[in-house]
Amino acid sequence: MQWMLHIPRSYYTIIEVEKGSEESVFYFLSGIRDNVFINPSKDILDKYSKEDNDKVIVKNLVTDAPLQKIDTIQISSIEKIIVDLIIDTELFSEYQGRDLESIIENAYQFNSVNEDKLLRYASRRRKRDFVEKNLKK
């Protein structure tokens, strides 16, 4: 959030799981809290999410996605976050435009971004050219 120009109106917790386990994780989390969605579109989020609650989104993890381990938890690497923000424009609509540019600029300024890893992941998502064009802006 400190890398953005604007404060988003809602926050997402994204849990990416192996293909085939997304429904089990979704049902488990739905029993604990509200605002849990499985692979939602922006339209679904707009219609069914409660604005005052943070959203939990359960998605399929792309194979060979760049992850990093912190303590015992695997989280997305900065390269994965950048690619996902660029590609998933519908899901991350609040983070587009000048905010996306600011996030990318700050990511490169304050982190060591491995471009090979970033572009390899973009290729895995079949959007390498799209990501490269956005990074050049």
Tab-separated table of C-alpha atoms in Angstrom:
chain	number	residue	atom	x	y	z
A	1	MET	CA	0.000	0.000	0.000
A	2	GLN	CA	2.898	2.388	0.684
A	3	TRP	CA	3.884	2.033	-2.972
A	4	MET	CA	0.547	3.281	-4.311
A	5	LEU	CA	-0.766	6.738	-5.028
A	6	HIS	CA	-4.303	5.989	-3.826
A	7	ILE	CA	-5.671	3.947	-0.954
A	8	PRO	CA	-7.717	0.979	-2.208
A	9	ARG	CA	-11.294	0.744	-0.982
A	10	SER	CA	-10.955	-2.925	-0.125
A	11	TYR	CA	-8.245	-5.487	0.494
A	12	TYR	CA	-7.808	-8.983	-0.880
A	13	THR	CA	-6.230	-11.994	0.708
A	14	ILE	CA	-5.378	-14.306	-2.152
A	15	ILE	CA	-4.804	-17.957	-1.427
A	16	GLU	CA	-3.435	-19.878	-4.373
A	17	VAL	CA	-3.691	-23.640	-4.143
A	18	GLU	CA	-2.842	-26.668	-6.260
A	19	LYS	CA	-5.378	-27.457	-8.950
A	20	GLY	CA	-8.060	-29.749	-7.579
A	21	SER	CA	-7.924	-28.519	-3.991
A	22	GLU	CA	-9.501	-25.091	-4.542
A	23	GLU	CA	-13.038	-26.224	-3.691
A	24	SER	CA	-11.977	-27.890	-0.426
A	25	VAL	CA	-10.112	-24.770	0.662
A	26	PHE	CA	-13.037	-22.565	-0.408
A	27	TYR	CA	-15.595	-24.566	1.596
A	28	PHE	CA	-13.332	-24.695	4.637
A	29	LEU	CA	-12.783	-20.926	4.613
A	30	SER	CA	-16.456	-20.210	3.875
A	31	GLY	CA	-17.343	-22.000	7.095
A	32	ILE	CA	-15.078	-19.678	9.061
A	33	ARG	CA	-15.745	-16.263	7.517
A	34	ASP	CA	-17.706	-14.216	4.987
A	35	ASN	CA	-16.523	-12.784	1.678
A	36	VAL	CA	-14.735	-15.904	0.426
A	37	PHE	CA	-14.718	-16.417	-3.343
A	38	ILE	CA	-13.347	-19.085	-5.657
A	39	ASN	CA	-11.797	-17.855	-8.932
A	40	PRO	CA	-14.186	-14.878	-9.045
A	41	SER	CA	-14.725	-12.415	-11.860
A	42	LYS	CA	-14.911	-8.703	-11.118
A	43	ASP	CA	-18.646	-8.897	-11.765
A	44	ILE	CA	-19.085	-11.592	-9.085
A	45	LEU	CA	-17.035	-9.573	-6.587
A	46	ASP	CA	-19.034	-6.421	-7.336
A	47	LYS	CA	-22.377	-8.204	-6.943
A	48	TYR	CA	-21.771	-10.461	-3.965
A	49	SER	CA	-18.987	-9.118	-1.799
A	50	LYS	CA	-19.634	-7.025	1.254
A	51	GLU	CA	-17.837	-3.705	0.902
A	52	ASP	CA	-16.943	-3.342	4.570
A	53	ASN	CA	-15.158	-6.706	4.749
A	54	ASP	CA	-11.860	-7.742	3.258
A	55	LYS	CA	-12.179	-10.391	0.585
A	56	VAL	CA	-10.558	-13.809	0.517
A	57	ILE	CA	-9.998	-15.170	-2.975
A	58	VAL	CA	-9.097	-18.792	-3.590
A	59	LYS	CA	-7.372	-19.316	-6.934
A	60	ASN	CA	-5.447	-22.024	-8.734
A	61	LEU	CA	-1.696	-21.702	-8.409
A	62	VAL	CA	0.067	-21.539	-11.770
A	63	THR	CA	2.686	-24.269	-11.966
A	64	ASP	CA	6.246	-23.037	-11.578
A	65	ALA	CA	5.047	-19.713	-10.154
A	66	PRO	CA	7.902	-17.874	-8.415
A	67	LEU	CA	7.379	-18.231	-4.675
A	68	GLN	CA	9.496	-17.522	-1.634
A	69	LYS	CA	9.414	-19.138	1.756
A	70	ILE	CA	9.132	-16.990	4.865
A	71	ASP	CA	9.353	-19.089	7.997
A	72	THR	CA	7.130	-22.036	7.051
A	73	ILE	CA	4.793	-20.201	4.677
A	74	GLN	CA	5.192	-19.926	0.922
A	75	ILE	CA	4.268	-16.505	-0.426
A	76	SER	CA	4.410	-14.859	-3.822
A	77	SER	CA	7.708	-13.363	-4.889
A	78	ILE	CA	7.872	-9.750	-6.058
A	79	GLU	CA	8.177	-11.019	-9.644
A	80	LYS	CA	4.919	-12.970	-9.357
A	81	ILE	CA	3.113	-10.035	-7.790
A	82	ILE	CA	4.186	-7.687	-10.586
A	83	VAL	CA	3.126	-10.117	-13.327
A	84	ASP	CA	-0.210	-10.871	-11.664
A	85	LEU	CA	-0.993	-7.166	-11.258
A	86	ILE	CA	-0.206	-6.534	-14.924
A	87	ILE	CA	-2.141	-9.527	-16.288
A	88	ASP	CA	-5.144	-9.816	-13.959
A	89	THR	CA	-6.524	-6.379	-14.756
A	90	GLU	CA	-10.100	-7.354	-13.962
A	91	LEU	CA	-9.372	-8.784	-10.527
A	92	PHE	CA	-6.899	-6.041	-9.660
A	93	SER	CA	-8.794	-3.157	-11.265
A	94	GLU	CA	-8.138	-0.923	-8.259
A	95	TYR	CA	-4.398	-1.268	-8.851
A	96	GLN	CA	-4.292	-0.252	-12.512
A	97	GLY	CA	-3.290	2.954	-14.279
A	98	ARG	CA	-0.941	5.299	-12.480
A	99	ASP	CA	-1.140	3.152	-9.325
A	100	LEU	CA	0.267	0.159	-11.221
A	101	GLU	CA	3.064	2.307	-12.616
A	102	SER	CA	3.876	3.515	-9.102
A	103	ILE	CA	3.856	-0.040	-7.703
A	104	ILE	CA	6.223	-1.254	-10.428
A	105	GLU	CA	8.561	1.737	-10.075
A	106	ASN	CA	8.765	1.254	-6.314
A	107	ALA	CA	9.173	-2.521	-6.619
A	108	TYR	CA	12.226	-2.010	-8.806
A	109	GLN	CA	13.564	0.792	-6.633
A	110	PHE	CA	13.288	-0.978	-3.274
A	111	ASN	CA	13.707	-4.653	-4.236
A	112	SER	CA	15.966	-6.829	-6.267
A	113	VAL	CA	13.653	-7.861	-9.120
A	114	ASN	CA	14.859	-10.818	-11.143
A	115	GLU	CA	13.659	-10.005	-14.673
A	116	ASP	CA	14.431	-13.499	-15.969
A	117	LYS	CA	12.213	-15.014	-13.284
A	118	LEU	CA	9.525	-12.384	-13.935
A	119	LEU	CA	9.506	-12.999	-17.701
A	120	ARG	CA	9.623	-16.785	-17.260
A	121	TYR	CA	6.489	-16.577	-15.118
A	122	ALA	CA	4.845	-14.248	-17.655
A	123	SER	CA	5.646	-16.851	-20.313
A	124	ARG	CA	4.061	-19.568	-18.135
A	125	ARG	CA	0.932	-17.428	-18.111
A	126	ARG	CA	1.270	-16.962	-21.895
A	127	LYS	CA	1.495	-13.177	-21.579
A	128	ARG	CA	5.200	-12.437	-21.915
A	129	ASP	CA	4.815	-9.855	-24.719
A	130	PHE	CA	1.992	-8.105	-22.850
A	131	VAL	CA	4.068	-7.934	-19.652
A	132	GLU	CA	7.178	-6.682	-21.478
A	133	LYS	CA	5.153	-3.893	-23.142
A	134	ASN	CA	3.738	-2.831	-19.775
A	135	LEU	CA	7.144	-2.836	-18.125
A	136	LYS	CA	8.580	-0.604	-20.855
A	137	LYS	CA	5.917	2.038	-20.182
